[in-house]
Amino acid sequence: MSNETRVLAPDLSDEIFTLLKARFEKNMDRHQGLEWTSVQAKLEANPAKLWSLYEMERTEGEPDVVGYDEATGEYIFVDCSPESPKGRRSVCYDRAALEARKQHKPANSAMDMAAEMGIEMLNEEQYRELQKLGKFDTKTSSWLTTPPEIRKLGGAIFGDYRYGQVFVYHNGADSYYGARGFRGTLRV
């Protein structure tokens, strides 16, 4: 899908702005020192990014601003839903894993969904940073961008939070579970 077609209708734009602003104001500890008016102006100038945030919200990711990159001037959004987003679960890791399954294929893969939404999956470092903002994935788990050397051997990594700790595990990239999805990030 091209960026030209990734534009929300005005009523959906209003809806997502209202949701994002309310979440931003409710969770100021995630983005201390940042102001909503600056975030909104940046989003208004980037309609394709607003569309991606709408997709994150539609799939129950509850995106919120978690930082600002001084070097690039970009706000960093991450899925902050308490559990792995419901609309992105029961997916294997990537297209190669999906195609390798002979039977009981999931409907999609995490990497394909992220690309379709115009976002990137969290990597291990980003996931650990997110966990500093709260306790996420206490009952679910989330696929993480996997280092090539692990993926080349057929594996993929995922993370969760159990027993007061962040755990990163491995699994076959072609596996999928009702309690495993993925979290995304978007820079605006």
JSON list of C-alpha atoms in Angstrom, two decimals:
[
{"chain": "A", "resi": 1, "resn": "MET", "atom": "CA", "xyz": [0.00, 0.00, 0.00]},
{"chain": "A", "resi": 2, "resn": "SER", "atom": "CA", "xyz": [1.45, 3.34, -0.99]},
{"chain": "A", "resi": 3, "resn": "ASN", "atom": "CA", "xyz": [1.68, 6.26, 1.41]},
{"chain": "A", "resi": 4, "resn": "GLU", "atom": "CA", "xyz": [-0.86, 8.17, -0.70]},
{"chain": "A", "resi": 5, "resn": "THR", "atom": "CA", "xyz": [-3.56, 5.65, 0.21]},
{"chain": "A", "resi": 6, "resn": "ARG", "atom": "CA", "xyz": [-2.58, 5.68, 3.87]},
{"chain": "A", "resi": 7, "resn": "VAL", "atom": "CA", "xyz": [-4.67, 8.70, 4.79]},
{"chain": "A", "resi": 8, "resn": "LEU", "atom": "CA", "xyz": [-7.52, 8.62, 7.26]},
{"chain": "A", "resi": 9, "resn": "ALA", "atom": "CA", "xyz": [-10.94, 10.13, 6.66]},
{"chain": "A", "resi": 10, "resn": "PRO", "atom": "CA", "xyz": [-11.45, 13.31, 8.74]},
{"chain": "A", "resi": 11, "resn": "ASP", "atom": "CA", "xyz": [-13.75, 11.60, 11.27]},
{"chain": "A", "resi": 12, "resn": "LEU", "atom": "CA", "xyz": [-11.19, 8.83, 11.87]},
{"chain": "A", "resi": 13, "resn": "SER", "atom": "CA", "xyz": [-8.42, 11.42, 12.19]},
{"chain": "A", "resi": 14, "resn": "ASP", "atom": "CA", "xyz": [-10.44, 13.24, 14.85]},
{"chain": "A", "resi": 15, "resn": "GLU", "atom": "CA", "xyz": [-11.10, 9.94, 16.63]},
{"chain": "A", "resi": 16, "resn": "ILE", "atom": "CA", "xyz": [-7.45, 8.87, 16.74]},
{"chain": "A", "resi": 17, "resn": "PHE", "atom": "CA", "xyz": [-6.27, 12.35, 17.82]},
{"chain": "A", "resi": 18, "resn": "THR", "atom": "CA", "xyz": [-8.78, 12.29, 20.69]},
{"chain": "A", "resi": 19, "resn": "LEU", "atom": "CA", "xyz": [-7.64, 8.81, 21.81]},
{"chain": "A", "resi": 20, "resn": "LEU", "atom": "CA", "xyz": [-3.92, 9.59, 21.51]},
{"chain": "A", "resi": 21, "resn": "LYS", "atom": "CA", "xyz": [-4.25, 12.91, 23.36]},
{"chain": "A", "resi": 22, "resn": "ALA", "atom": "CA", "xyz": [-6.21, 11.32, 26.22]},
{"chain": "A", "resi": 23, "resn": "ARG", "atom": "CA", "xyz": [-3.65, 8.51, 26.55]},
{"chain": "A", "resi": 24, "resn": "PHE", "atom": "CA", "xyz": [-0.77, 11.00, 26.35]},
{"chain": "A", "resi": 25, "resn": "GLU", "atom": "CA", "xyz": [-2.25, 13.14, 29.14]},
{"chain": "A", "resi": 26, "resn": "LYS", "atom": "CA", "xyz": [-3.10, 10.12, 31.31]},
{"chain": "A", "resi": 27, "resn": "ASN", "atom": "CA", "xyz": [0.43, 8.68, 31.11]},
{"chain": "A", "resi": 28, "resn": "MET", "atom": "CA", "xyz": [2.73, 11.69, 31.44]},
{"chain": "A", "resi": 29, "resn": "ASP", "atom": "CA", "xyz": [5.33, 9.52, 33.19]},
{"chain": "A", "resi": 30, "resn": "ARG", "atom": "CA", "xyz": [6.06, 7.87, 29.82]},
{"chain": "A", "resi": 31, "resn": "HIS", "atom": "CA", "xyz": [7.08, 11.14, 28.17]},
{"chain": "A", "resi": 32, "resn": "GLN", "atom": "CA", "xyz": [8.05, 13.73, 30.75]},
{"chain": "A", "resi": 33, "resn": "GLY", "atom": "CA", "xyz": [8.89, 17.13, 29.35]},
{"chain": "A", "resi": 34, "resn": "LEU", "atom": "CA", "xyz": [7.03, 16.59, 26.05]},
{"chain": "A", "resi": 35, "resn": "GLU", "atom": "CA", "xyz": [3.96, 18.55, 24.99]},
{"chain": "A", "resi": 36, "resn": "TRP", "atom": "CA", "xyz": [0.96, 17.16, 23.13]},
{"chain": "A", "resi": 37, "resn": "THR", "atom": "CA", "xyz": [0.62, 20.19, 20.83]},
{"chain": "A", "resi": 38, "resn": "SER", "atom": "CA", "xyz": [4.07, 19.49, 19.35]},
{"chain": "A", "resi": 39, "resn": "VAL", "atom": "CA", "xyz": [3.25, 15.80, 18.88]},
{"chain": "A", "resi": 40, "resn": "GLN", "atom": "CA", "xyz": [-0.07, 16.62, 17.20]},
{"chain": "A", "resi": 41, "resn": "ALA", "atom": "CA", "xyz": [1.56, 19.15, 14.85]},
{"chain": "A", "resi": 42, "resn": "LYS", "atom": "CA", "xyz": [4.09, 16.52, 13.78]},
{"chain": "A", "resi": 43, "resn": "LEU", "atom": "CA", "xyz": [1.29, 14.00, 13.16]},
{"chain": "A", "resi": 44, "resn": "GLU", "atom": "CA", "xyz": [-0.79, 16.50, 11.19]},
{"chain": "A", "resi": 45, "resn": "ALA", "atom": "CA", "xyz": [2.22, 17.01, 8.91]},
{"chain": "A", "resi": 46, "resn": "ASN", "atom": "CA", "xyz": [2.59, 13.22, 8.42]},
{"chain": "A", "resi": 47, "resn": "PRO", "atom": "CA", "xyz": [-0.81, 11.70, 7.53]},
{"chain": "A", "resi": 48, "resn": "ALA", "atom": "CA", "xyz": [0.70, 8.28, 6.65]},
{"chain": "A", "resi": 49, "resn": "LYS", "atom": "CA", "xyz": [2.14, 8.07, 10.17]},
{"chain": "A", "resi": 50, "resn": "LEU", "atom": "CA", "xyz": [-1.25, 8.95, 11.65]},
{"chain": "A", "resi": 51, "resn": "TRP", "atom": "CA", "xyz": [-2.72, 6.12, 9.56]},
{"chain": "A", "resi": 52, "resn": "SER", "atom": "CA", "xyz": [-0.13, 3.73, 11.04]},
{"chain": "A", "resi": 53, "resn": "LEU", "atom": "CA", "xyz": [-1.03, 4.86, 14.56]},
{"chain": "A", "resi": 54, "resn": "TYR", "atom": "CA", "xyz": [-4.69, 4.24, 13.74]},
{"chain": "A", "resi": 55, "resn": "GLU", "atom": "CA", "xyz": [-3.75, 0.71, 12.67]},
{"chain": "A", "resi": 56, "resn": "MET", "atom": "CA", "xyz": [-1.85, 0.23, 15.93]},
{"chain": "A", "resi": 57, "resn": "GLU", "atom": "CA", "xyz": [-4.93, 1.38, 17.83]},
{"chain": "A", "resi": 58, "resn": "ARG", "atom": "CA", "xyz": [-7.35, -0.67, 15.71]},
{"chain": "A", "resi": 59, "resn": "THR", "atom": "CA", "xyz": [-5.40, -3.84, 16.55]},
{"chain": "A", "resi": 60, "resn": "GLU", "atom": "CA", "xyz": [-5.53, -2.89, 20.27]},
{"chain": "A", "resi": 61, "resn": "GLY", "atom": "CA", "xyz": [-1.91, -1.83, 20.71]},
{"chain": "A", "resi": 62, "resn": "GLU", "atom": "CA", "xyz": [-2.72, 1.36, 22.64]},
{"chain": "A", "resi": 63, "resn": "PRO", "atom": "CA", "xyz": [0.20, 3.36, 21.13]},
{"chain": "A", "resi": 64, "resn": "ASP", "atom": "CA", "xyz": [1.71, 6.15, 23.18]},
{"chain": "A", "resi": 65, "resn": "VAL", "atom": "CA", "xyz": [4.73, 8.44, 23.01]},
{"chain": "A", "resi": 66, "resn": "VAL", "atom": "CA", "xyz": [7.65, 6.96, 24.96]},
{"chain": "A", "resi": 67, "resn": "GLY", "atom": "CA", "xyz": [10.42, 9.29, 23.89]},
{"chain": "A", "resi": 68, "resn": "TYR", "atom": "CA", "xyz": [11.85, 11.96, 21.64]},
{"chain": "A", "resi": 69, "resn": "ASP", "atom": "CA", "xyz": [14.98, 11.55, 19.53]},
{"chain": "A", "resi": 70, "resn": "GLU", "atom": "CA", "xyz": [16.86, 14.86, 19.72]},
{"chain": "A", "resi": 71, "resn": "ALA", "atom": "CA", "xyz": [19.14, 13.90, 16.83]},
{"chain": "A", "resi": 72, "resn": "THR", "atom": "CA", "xyz": [16.32, 13.24, 14.34]},
{"chain": "A", "resi": 73, "resn": "GLY", "atom": "CA", "xyz": [13.56, 15.39, 15.84]},
{"chain": "A", "resi": 74, "resn": "GLU", "atom": "CA", "xyz": [11.23, 12.38, 15.93]},
{"chain": "A", "resi": 75, "resn": "TYR", "atom": "CA", "xyz": [8.70, 11.33, 18.55]},
{"chain": "A", "resi": 76, "resn": "ILE", "atom": "CA", "xyz": [8.81, 7.62, 19.35]},
{"chain": "A", "resi": 77, "resn": "PHE", "atom": "CA", "xyz": [5.52, 5.76, 19.72]},
{"chain": "A", "resi": 78, "resn": "VAL", "atom": "CA", "xyz": [5.29, 2.21, 21.08]},
{"chain": "A", "resi": 79, "resn": "ASP", "atom": "CA", "xyz": [2.40, -0.17, 21.73]},
{"chain": "A", "resi": 80, "resn": "CYS", "atom": "CA", "xyz": [1.66, 0.24, 25.45]},
{"chain": "A", "resi": 81, "resn": "SER", "atom": "CA", "xyz": [-1.26, -2.18, 25.84]},
{"chain": "A", "resi": 82, "resn": "PRO", "atom": "CA", "xyz": [-0.83, -4.20, 29.05]},
{"chain": "A", "resi": 83, "resn": "GLU", "atom": "CA", "xyz": [-0.79, -7.46, 27.06]},
{"chain": "A", "resi": 84, "resn": "SER", "atom": "CA", "xyz": [0.37, -8.21, 23.53]},
{"chain": "A", "resi": 85, "resn": "PRO", "atom": "CA", "xyz": [-2.13, -6.53, 21.16]},
{"chain": "A", "resi": 86, "resn": "LYS", "atom": "CA", "xyz": [-5.17, -8.79, 20.67]},
{"chain": "A", "resi": 87, "resn": "GLY", "atom": "CA", "xyz": [-5.53, -7.96, 17.00]},
{"chain": "A", "resi": 88, "resn": "ARG", "atom": "CA", "xyz": [-1.99, -9.19, 16.29]},
{"chain": "A", "resi": 89, "resn": "ARG", "atom": "CA", "xyz": [-1.87, -12.57, 18.01]},
{"chain": "A", "resi": 90, "resn": "SER", "atom": "CA", "xyz": [-1.73, -16.13, 16.64]},
{"chain": "A", "resi": 91, "resn": "VAL", "atom": "CA", "xyz": [0.86, -15.20, 14.02]},
{"chain": "A", "resi": 92, "resn": "CYS", "atom": "CA", "xyz": [4.19, -16.83, 13.24]},
{"chain": "A", "resi": 93, "resn": "TYR", "atom": "CA", "xyz": [7.34, -14.73, 12.98]},
{"chain": "A", "resi": 94, "resn": "ASP", "atom": "CA", "xyz": [7.81, -13.97, 9.25]},
{"chain": "A", "resi": 95, "resn": "ARG", "atom": "CA", "xyz": [6.81, -14.85, 5.67]},
{"chain": "A", "resi": 96, "resn": "ALA", "atom": "CA", "xyz": [9.45, -17.60, 5.34]},
{"chain": "A", "resi": 97, "resn": "ALA", "atom": "CA", "xyz": [8.12, -19.27, 8.50]},
{"chain": "A", "resi": 98, "resn": "LEU", "atom": "CA", "xyz": [4.54, -18.95, 7.27]},
{"chain": "A", "resi": 99, "resn": "GLU", "atom": "CA", "xyz": [5.40, -20.52, 3.92]},
{"chain": "A", "resi": 100, "resn": "ALA", "atom": "CA", "xyz": [7.39, -23.32, 5.59]},
{"chain": "A", "resi": 101, "resn": "ARG", "atom": "CA", "xyz": [4.36, -24.56, 7.55]},
{"chain": "A", "resi": 102, "resn": "LYS", "atom": "CA", "xyz": [2.80, -27.51, 5.79]},
{"chain": "A", "resi": 103, "resn": "GLN", "atom": "CA", "xyz": [-0.47, -27.49, 7.74]},
{"chain": "A", "resi": 104, "resn": "HIS", "atom": "CA", "xyz": [-2.40, -25.39, 10.25]},
{"chain": "A", "resi": 105, "resn": "LYS", "atom": "CA", "xyz": [-0.94, -22.18, 8.89]},
{"chain": "A", "resi": 106, "resn": "PRO", "atom": "CA", "xyz": [-1.73, -18.98, 10.80]},
{"chain": "A", "resi": 107, "resn": "ALA", "atom": "CA", "xyz": [-3.48, -16.20, 8.90]},
{"chain": "A", "resi": 108, "resn": "ASN", "atom": "CA", "xyz": [-0.40, -13.97, 8.82]},
{"chain": "A", "resi": 109, "resn": "SER", "atom": "CA", "xyz": [3.08, -13.34, 10.17]},
{"chain": "A", "resi": 110, "resn": "ALA", "atom": "CA", "xyz": [4.25, -10.68, 12.61]},
{"chain": "A", "resi": 111, "resn": "MET", "atom": "CA", "xyz": [6.79, -9.18, 10.21]},
{"chain": "A", "resi": 112, "resn": "ASP", "atom": "CA", "xyz": [4.24, -8.99, 7.37]},
{"chain": "A", "resi": 113, "resn": "MET", "atom": "CA", "xyz": [1.62, -7.38, 9.60]},
{"chain": "A", "resi": 114, "resn": "ALA", "atom": "CA", "xyz": [4.11, -4.80, 10.87]},
{"chain": "A", "resi": 115, "resn": "ALA", "atom": "CA", "xyz": [5.10, -3.91, 7.30]},
{"chain": "A", "resi": 116, "resn": "GLU", "atom": "CA", "xyz": [1.44, -3.64, 6.24]},
{"chain": "A", "resi": 117, "resn": "MET", "atom": "CA", "xyz": [0.82, -1.29, 9.18]},
{"chain": "A", "resi": 118, "resn": "GLY", "atom": "CA", "xyz": [3.88, 0.86, 8.39]},
{"chain": "A", "resi": 119, "resn": "ILE", "atom": "CA", "xyz": [5.54, 0.11, 11.74]},
{"chain": "A", "resi": 120, "resn": "GLU", "atom": "CA", "xyz": [8.55, -1.83, 12.98]},
{"chain": "A", "resi": 121, "resn": "MET", "atom": "CA", "xyz": [8.52, -4.64, 15.52]},
{"chain": "A", "resi": 122, "resn": "LEU", "atom": "CA", "xyz": [10.31, -3.96, 18.78]},
{"chain": "A", "resi": 123, "resn": "ASN", "atom": "CA", "xyz": [13.77, -5.42, 19.15]},
{"chain": "A", "resi": 124, "resn": "GLU", "atom": "CA", "xyz": [15.08, -6.81, 22.45]},
{"chain": "A", "resi": 125, "resn": "GLU", "atom": "CA", "xyz": [16.61, -3.51, 23.59]},
{"chain": "A", "resi": 126, "resn": "GLN", "atom": "CA", "xyz": [13.41, -1.56, 22.85]},
{"chain": "A", "resi": 127, "resn": "TYR", "atom": "CA", "xyz": [11.34, -4.22, 24.62]},
{"chain": "A", "resi": 128, "resn": "ARG", "atom": "CA", "xyz": [13.50, -3.98, 27.75]},
{"chain": "A", "resi": 129, "resn": "GLU", "atom": "CA", "xyz": [13.17, -0.16, 27.65]},
{"chain": "A", "resi": 130, "resn": "LEU", "atom": "CA", "xyz": [9.38, -0.47, 27.40]},
{"chain": "A", "resi": 131, "resn": "GLN", "atom": "CA", "xyz": [9.36, -2.75, 30.43]},
{"chain": "A", "resi": 132, "resn": "LYS", "atom": "CA", "xyz": [10.94, 0.08, 32.47]},
{"chain": "A", "resi": 133, "resn": "LEU", "atom": "CA", "xyz": [7.70, 2.05, 31.97]},
{"chain": "A", "resi": 134, "resn": "GLY", "atom": "CA", "xyz": [5.45, -0.63, 33.48]},
{"chain": "A", "resi": 135, "resn": "LYS", "atom": "CA", "xyz": [4.73, -4.34, 33.52]},
{"chain": "A", "resi": 136, "resn": "PHE", "atom": "CA", "xyz": [3.82, -5.51, 30.02]},
{"chain": "A", "resi": 137, "resn": "ASP", "atom": "CA", "xyz": [3.05, -9.04, 28.80]},
{"chain": "A", "resi": 138, "resn": "THR", "atom": "CA", "xyz": [2.44, -10.58, 32.23]},
{"chain": "A", "resi": 139, "resn": "LYS", "atom": "CA", "xyz": [0.05, -13.12, 30.66]},
{"chain": "A", "resi": 140, "resn": "THR", "atom": "CA", "xyz": [1.09, -12.97, 27.00]},
{"chain": "A", "resi": 141, "resn": "SER", "atom": "CA", "xyz": [4.31, -12.73, 25.01]},
{"chain": "A", "resi": 142, "resn": "SER", "atom": "CA", "xyz": [5.48, -10.66, 22.04]},
{"chain": "A", "resi": 143, "resn": "TRP", "atom": "CA", "xyz": [7.66, -11.60, 19.07]},
{"chain": "A", "resi": 144, "resn": "LEU", "atom": "CA", "xyz": [10.80, -9.43, 18.85]},
{"chain": "A", "resi": 145, "resn": "THR", "atom": "CA", "xyz": [12.94, -8.55, 15.86]},
{"chain": "A", "resi": 146, "resn": "THR", "atom": "CA", "xyz": [15.31, -11.49, 15.74]},
{"chain": "A", "resi": 147, "resn": "PRO", "atom": "CA", "xyz": [19.04, -11.29, 15.03]},
{"chain": "A", "resi": 148, "resn": "PRO", "atom": "CA", "xyz": [19.85, -12.78, 11.58]},
{"chain": "A", "resi": 149, "resn": "GLU", "atom": "CA", "xyz": [22.13, -15.47, 13.01]},
{"chain": "A", "resi": 150, "resn": "ILE", "atom": "CA", "xyz": [19.22, -16.88, 15.06]},
{"chain": "A", "resi": 151, "resn": "ARG", "atom": "CA", "xyz": [16.68, -16.54, 12.27]},
{"chain": "A", "resi": 152, "resn": "LYS", "atom": "CA", "xyz": [19.03, -18.25, 9.79]},
{"chain": "A", "resi": 153, "resn": "LEU", "atom": "CA", "xyz": [18.89, -21.35, 12.04]},
{"chain": "A", "resi": 154, "resn": "GLY", "atom": "CA", "xyz": [15.07, -21.37, 12.03]},
{"chain": "A", "resi": 155, "resn": "GLY", "atom": "CA", "xyz": [14.49, -19.61, 15.33]},
{"chain": "A", "resi": 156, "resn": "ALA", "atom": "CA", "xyz": [12.98, -16.36, 16.48]},
{"chain": "A", "resi": 157, "resn": "ILE", "atom": "CA", "xyz": [12.90, -14.58, 19.83]},
{"chain": "A", "resi": 158, "resn": "PHE", "atom": "CA", "xyz": [10.05, -13.28, 21.96]},
{"chain": "A", "resi": 159, "resn": "GLY", "atom": "CA", "xyz": [9.75, -11.60, 25.32]},
{"chain": "A", "resi": 160, "resn": "ASP", "atom": "CA", "xyz": [7.46, -11.46, 28.31]},
{"chain": "A", "resi": 161, "resn": "TYR", "atom": "CA", "xyz": [7.39, -10.35, 31.95]},
{"chain": "A", "resi": 162, "resn": "ARG", "atom": "CA", "xyz": [7.17, -13.03, 34.65]},
{"chain": "A", "resi": 163, "resn": "TYR", "atom": "CA", "xyz": [8.31, -13.34, 38.27]},
{"chain": "A", "resi": 164, "resn": "GLY", "atom": "CA", "xyz": [9.36, -9.68, 38.38]},
{"chain": "A", "resi": 165, "resn": "GLN", "atom": "CA", "xyz": [11.74, -10.13, 35.43]},
{"chain": "A", "resi": 166, "resn": "VAL", "atom": "CA", "xyz": [11.85, -9.52, 31.70]},
{"chain": "A", "resi": 167, "resn": "PHE", "atom": "CA", "xyz": [12.54, -12.79, 29.88]},
{"chain": "A", "resi": 168, "resn": "VAL", "atom": "CA", "xyz": [13.61, -13.21, 26.28]},
{"chain": "A", "resi": 169, "resn": "TYR", "atom": "CA", "xyz": [13.22, -16.72, 24.90]},
{"chain": "A", "resi": 170, "resn": "HIS", "atom": "CA", "xyz": [13.46, -18.51, 21.60]},
{"chain": "A", "resi": 171, "resn": "ASN", "atom": "CA", "xyz": [11.03, -20.62, 19.60]},
{"chain": "A", "resi": 172, "resn": "GLY", "atom": "CA", "xyz": [10.76, -21.95, 16.08]},
{"chain": "A", "resi": 173, "resn": "ALA", "atom": "CA", "xyz": [9.87, -19.02, 13.83]},
{"chain": "A", "resi": 174, "resn": "ASP", "atom": "CA", "xyz": [6.96, -21.02, 12.41]},
{"chain": "A", "resi": 175, "resn": "SER", "atom": "CA", "xyz": [5.27, -21.45, 15.80]},
{"chain": "A", "resi": 176, "resn": "TYR", "atom": "CA", "xyz": [2.25, -19.40, 16.77]},
{"chain": "A", "resi": 177, "resn": "TYR", "atom": "CA", "xyz": [0.11, -19.14, 19.88]},
{"chain": "A", "resi": 178, "resn": "GLY", "atom": "CA", "xyz": [-3.10, -17.43, 20.90]},
{"chain": "A", "resi": 179, "resn": "ALA", "atom": "CA", "xyz": [-1.21, -15.54, 23.60]},
{"chain": "A", "resi": 180, "resn": "ARG", "atom": "CA", "xyz": [1.70, -14.36, 21.42]},
{"chain": "A", "resi": 181, "resn": "GLY", "atom": "CA", "xyz": [1.56, -11.31, 19.18]},
{"chain": "A", "resi": 182, "resn": "PHE", "atom": "CA", "xyz": [3.96, -8.49, 18.61]},
{"chain": "A", "resi": 183, "resn": "ARG", "atom": "CA", "xyz": [4.50, -4.89, 19.69]},
{"chain": "A", "resi": 184, "resn": "GLY", "atom": "CA", "xyz": [5.41, -2.17, 17.27]},
{"chain": "A", "resi": 185, "resn": "THR", "atom": "CA", "xyz": [7.16, 1.15, 17.24]},
{"chain": "A", "resi": 186, "resn": "LEU", "atom": "CA", "xyz": [6.74, 4.17, 15.01]},
{"chain": "A", "resi": 187, "resn": "ARG", "atom": "CA", "xyz": [8.87, 7.30, 14.67]},
{"chain": "A", "resi": 188, "resn": "VAL", "atom": "CA", "xyz": [7.12, 10.52, 13.69]}
]
